[in-house]
Coordinates of C-alpha atoms and ligand atoms in Angstrom, one line a residue:
M1073 CA 7.9 -10.1 13.2
E1074 CA 10.2 -12.9 13.0
K1075 CA 7.2 -15.4 13.5
R1076 CA 5.4 -13.7 10.9
A1077 CA 8.4 -14.2 8.5
E1078 CA 8.9 -17.8 9.4
K1079 CA 5.3 -18.4 8.9
L1080 CA 5.5 -17.0 5.3
I1081 CA 8.6 -19.0 4.5
A1082 CA 7.2 -22.3 5.7
G1083 CA 4.1 -21.6 3.6
L1084 CA 6.1 -21.1 0.6
E1085 CA 8.2 -24.1 1.3
E1086 CA 5.2 -26.4 1.7
R1087 CA 3.6 -25.0 -1.6
L1088 CA 7.0 -25.8 -3.6
R1089 CA 7.3 -29.2 -1.9
F1090 CA 3.7 -30.0 -3.1
F1091 CA 4.4 -28.9 -6.6
S1092 CA 7.4 -31.1 -6.4
Q1093 CA 5.5 -34.2 -4.9
I1094 CA 2.7 -34.0 -7.8
G1095 CA 5.4 -34.1 -10.5
I1096 CA 5.1 -30.2 -11.3
D1097 CA 8.6 -29.1 -12.0
F1098 CA 7.3 -25.7 -13.3
V1099 CA 5.3 -23.0 -11.8
S1100 CA 2.5 -21.2 -13.7
M1101 CA 2.9 -17.4 -14.0
S1102 CA 0.2 -16.5 -11.5
N1103 CA 1.8 -18.9 -9.0
S1104 CA 5.4 -17.4 -9.8
K1105 CA 3.8 -13.9 -9.1
D1106 CA 2.6 -15.1 -5.7
I1107 CA 5.9 -16.7 -4.9
S1108 CA 7.9 -13.6 -6.0
F1109 CA 5.4 -11.5 -3.7
H1110 CA 5.7 -13.8 -0.8
S1111 CA 9.6 -13.4 -0.9
L1112 CA 9.3 -9.8 -1.3
E1113 CA 6.9 -9.7 1.8
E1114 CA 9.5 -12.0 3.6
R1115 CA 12.3 -9.4 2.8
V1116 CA 10.4 -6.6 4.5
L1117 CA 9.4 -8.5 7.3
K1118 CA 13.1 -9.1 7.9
C1119 CA 14.5 -5.7 6.6
Q1120 CA 16.7 -3.8 8.9
E1121 CA 17.9 -1.4 6.2
C1122 CA 17.0 1.7 7.8
E1123 CA 16.5 2.8 11.6
L1124 CA 12.7 2.6 11.6
S1125 CA 13.5 -1.2 12.0
Q1126 CA 14.7 -0.5 15.5
G1127 CA 11.4 0.8 17.0
R1128 CA 8.8 -1.3 15.0
T1129 CA 6.8 -4.3 16.4
N1130 CA 6.2 -5.5 13.0
A1131 CA 7.1 -4.3 9.3
V1132 CA 4.0 -4.0 7.3
P1133 CA 4.1 -5.0 3.6
G1134 CA 0.7 -4.3 2.7
E1135 CA -2.3 -6.4 1.8
G1136 CA -5.0 -7.2 -0.9
S1137 CA -5.4 -8.6 -4.4
L1138 CA -2.1 -9.1 -6.5
K1139 CA -4.5 -9.0 -9.5
T1140 CA -6.2 -5.6 -8.7
E1141 CA -6.5 -2.4 -11.1
L1142 CA -6.3 -0.5 -8.1
M1143 CA -3.5 0.5 -5.2
F1144 CA -3.9 2.7 -2.3
V1145 CA -0.7 4.0 -0.9
G1146 CA -0.3 5.8 2.3
E1147 CA 2.7 7.4 4.0
A1148 CA 3.7 4.9 6.9
P1149 CA 2.3 2.4 9.5
G1150 CA 0.9 3.8 12.4
R1151 CA 0.4 2.2 16.0
D1152 CA -2.4 0.0 15.2
E1153 CA -0.7 -1.1 12.0
D1154 CA 2.5 -1.8 13.7
I1155 CA 0.8 -4.0 16.3
Q1156 CA -1.1 -6.0 14.0
G1157 CA 1.4 -6.0 11.1
R1158 CA -1.4 -5.0 8.8
P1159 CA -1.9 -1.7 6.8
F1160 CA -4.7 0.9 7.5
V1161 CA -6.4 -1.1 10.4
G1162 CA -6.9 1.8 12.9
R1163 CA -9.5 4.6 12.8
A1164 CA -7.8 6.0 9.6
G1165 CA -8.2 2.4 8.0
Q1166 CA -11.8 2.0 9.1
L1167 CA -12.6 5.2 7.0
L1168 CA -10.4 4.2 4.1
T1169 CA -12.3 0.7 4.0
K1170 CA -15.7 2.6 4.2
I1171 CA -14.3 4.8 1.1
I1172 CA -13.3 1.7 -0.8
G1173 CA -16.8 0.2 -0.1
A1174 CA -18.3 3.4 -1.5
M1175 CA -16.3 3.1 -4.5
E1176 CA -17.9 -0.5 -5.1
F1177 CA -14.9 -2.3 -4.4
D1178 CA -14.1 -4.7 -1.6
R1179 CA -11.1 -4.0 0.6
K1180 CA -9.8 -7.5 -0.2
D1181 CA -10.1 -6.6 -4.1
V1182 CA -7.5 -3.8 -3.9
Y1183 CA -4.1 -3.5 -2.8
I1184 CA -3.2 -1.5 0.3
T1185 CA 0.2 -0.2 1.3
N1186 CA 2.4 2.4 2.2
V1187 CA 5.7 4.5 1.1
V1188 CA 7.6 3.0 4.2
K1189 CA 6.9 -0.4 5.8
C1190 CA 7.8 0.4 9.3
R1191 CA 6.3 2.8 11.9
P1192 CA 8.1 6.0 12.4
P1193 CA 8.4 6.9 16.1
D1194 CA 5.5 8.8 17.4
N1195 CA 3.8 8.9 13.9
R1196 CA 6.2 11.3 12.7
N1197 CA 6.5 11.6 8.9
P1198 CA 9.2 9.3 7.5
H1199 CA 12.4 11.2 6.4
K1200 CA 13.7 11.4 3.0
E1201 CA 16.7 9.1 3.6
E1202 CA 14.2 6.4 5.0
I1203 CA 11.6 6.8 2.0
E1204 CA 14.8 6.4 -0.6
T1205 CA 16.1 3.2 1.7
C1206 CA 12.5 1.8 1.4
K1207 CA 11.4 2.7 -2.1
N1208 CA 12.4 -0.3 -3.9
Y1209 CA 9.7 -2.4 -2.1
L1210 CA 6.8 -0.1 -3.2
L1211 CA 8.4 -0.1 -6.5
E1212 CA 8.5 -3.9 -6.9
Q1213 CA 5.0 -4.2 -5.5
I1214 CA 3.8 -1.7 -8.3
D1215 CA 5.9 -3.6 -11.0
M1216 CA 4.5 -6.9 -10.0
I1217 CA 0.7 -5.9 -9.6
K1218 CA 0.8 -3.6 -12.4
P1219 CA -2.5 -1.5 -11.4
R1220 CA -4.1 0.8 -13.8
A1221 CA -4.6 3.4 -11.0
I1222 CA -2.8 4.5 -7.6
V1223 CA -4.5 6.6 -5.0
A1224 CA -2.0 8.6 -3.2
L1225 CA -3.1 9.2 0.4
G1226 CA -1.6 12.4 1.7
K1227 CA 1.4 14.4 0.8
V1228 CA 4.2 12.2 1.6
A1229 CA 2.6 9.4 -0.8
A1230 CA 1.8 12.2 -3.5
D1231 CA 5.5 13.4 -3.2
F1232 CA 6.6 9.9 -3.9
F1233 CA 4.9 9.9 -7.3
I1234 CA 4.8 13.5 -8.2
H1235 CA 7.7 15.9 -8.2
S1236 CA 6.0 19.0 -7.5
S1237 CA 6.2 21.9 -5.0
Q1238 CA 2.7 22.3 -5.0
G1239 CA 0.4 21.4 -1.8
M1240 CA -2.2 18.8 -1.6
T1241 CA -4.9 21.0 -2.4
A1242 CA -3.5 21.9 -5.9
L1243 CA -2.5 18.4 -6.6
R1244 CA -5.6 16.6 -5.7
G1245 CA -8.4 16.2 -8.4
N1246 CA -6.1 15.5 -11.3
F1247 CA -4.4 12.3 -12.7
H1248 CA -0.7 12.3 -12.7
K1249 CA 1.3 9.8 -14.6
F1250 CA 3.8 7.7 -12.8
Q1251 CA 5.5 5.1 -15.4
D1252 CA 2.6 3.6 -16.8
V1253 CA -0.1 4.2 -13.9
Q1254 CA -2.5 7.0 -13.3
V1255 CA -2.0 8.4 -9.8
M1256 CA -4.8 10.2 -8.1
P1257 CA -3.4 12.1 -5.1
T1258 CA -6.1 12.9 -2.3
F1259 CA -6.2 13.9 1.3
H1260 CA -5.1 10.9 3.9
P1261 CA -8.0 9.6 5.8
S1262 CA -6.5 10.8 9.1
Y1263 CA -6.8 14.3 7.7
L1264 CA -10.4 13.6 7.1
I1265 CA -10.8 12.6 10.6
R1266 CA -8.6 15.4 12.0
N1267 CA -11.1 17.8 10.1
E1268 CA -14.2 15.7 10.8
G1269 CA -16.7 18.6 10.6
N1270 CA -15.2 19.8 7.2
K1271 CA -17.8 18.8 4.6
S1272 CA -15.6 20.4 1.7
I1273 CA -12.6 18.2 2.4
K1274 CA -14.9 15.1 2.3
K1275 CA -16.4 16.4 -0.8
M1276 CA -13.3 16.8 -2.5
V1277 CA -11.9 13.2 -1.5
W1278 CA -15.2 11.8 -3.0
E1279 CA -14.6 13.9 -6.3
D1280 CA -11.3 12.5 -6.7
M1281 CA -12.6 8.8 -6.0
K1282 CA -15.4 9.4 -8.6
K1283 CA -12.7 10.3 -11.1
V1284 CA -10.8 7.0 -10.3
M1285 CA -14.0 5.0 -10.5
A1286 CA -14.8 6.6 -14.0
F1287 CA -11.2 5.8 -15.1
L1288 CA -11.7 2.1 -14.0
G1289 CA -15.2 2.0 -15.8
K1290 CA -16.9 1.8 -12.3
K1291 CA -19.3 4.3 -13.4
Ligands
LIG409 S1 11.2 1.3 6.6 FE1 11.6 0.0 5.0 S2 13.8 0.2 4.6 FE2 13.3 0.8 6.7 S3 13.5 -1.1 8.0 FE3 11.2 -0.9 7.5 S4 11.2 -2.2 5.5 FE4 13.4 -1.9 5.8

């Protein structure tokens, strides 16, 4: 974790030094966004605000395009993500990458993150207090990226955006407004894997993704 944070800081410093050497004493809006984002990632990588920091190998801020119209938000990093410091890289991540491809996006052209940035022990759901402590990082990411749509993967992510006592089956399939963003809740890819033979769940997820594509003018 420390090494990744040091690398990010070194990269940022090098960039600022370069700007200064070539006589640029201002930073353009897009560079300024990159720099703010790097600084946010750096804060996540060093964060010890909740007890999830104690068991992690790496915090996982998220990855992808900062200019995207579409974000995917899951609940928390799992084992593979914790080891690699990247979101959705395990089996569920590979399935998510396929879903994104089927939506005619490239994984690098969307932004992928989680509600909490550190792995809960034994992959349990994050506790309410952990979500509350971590929430500003996700809110800042949304504020900087300004996506038009967010796909909330699973109930924990859906609950972050939608205050409702309804379960996923009732929530999915419709957009819900969060600030200025349209949020589409759908089943988490790991739920799809756990119910591999269940074609109706796959169909529901694809129906949800088609609505997102239509909203973004993809079809
Ligand atoms: S889960 Fe969030 S609040 Fe908790 S230590 Fe990790 S980054 Fe910090």
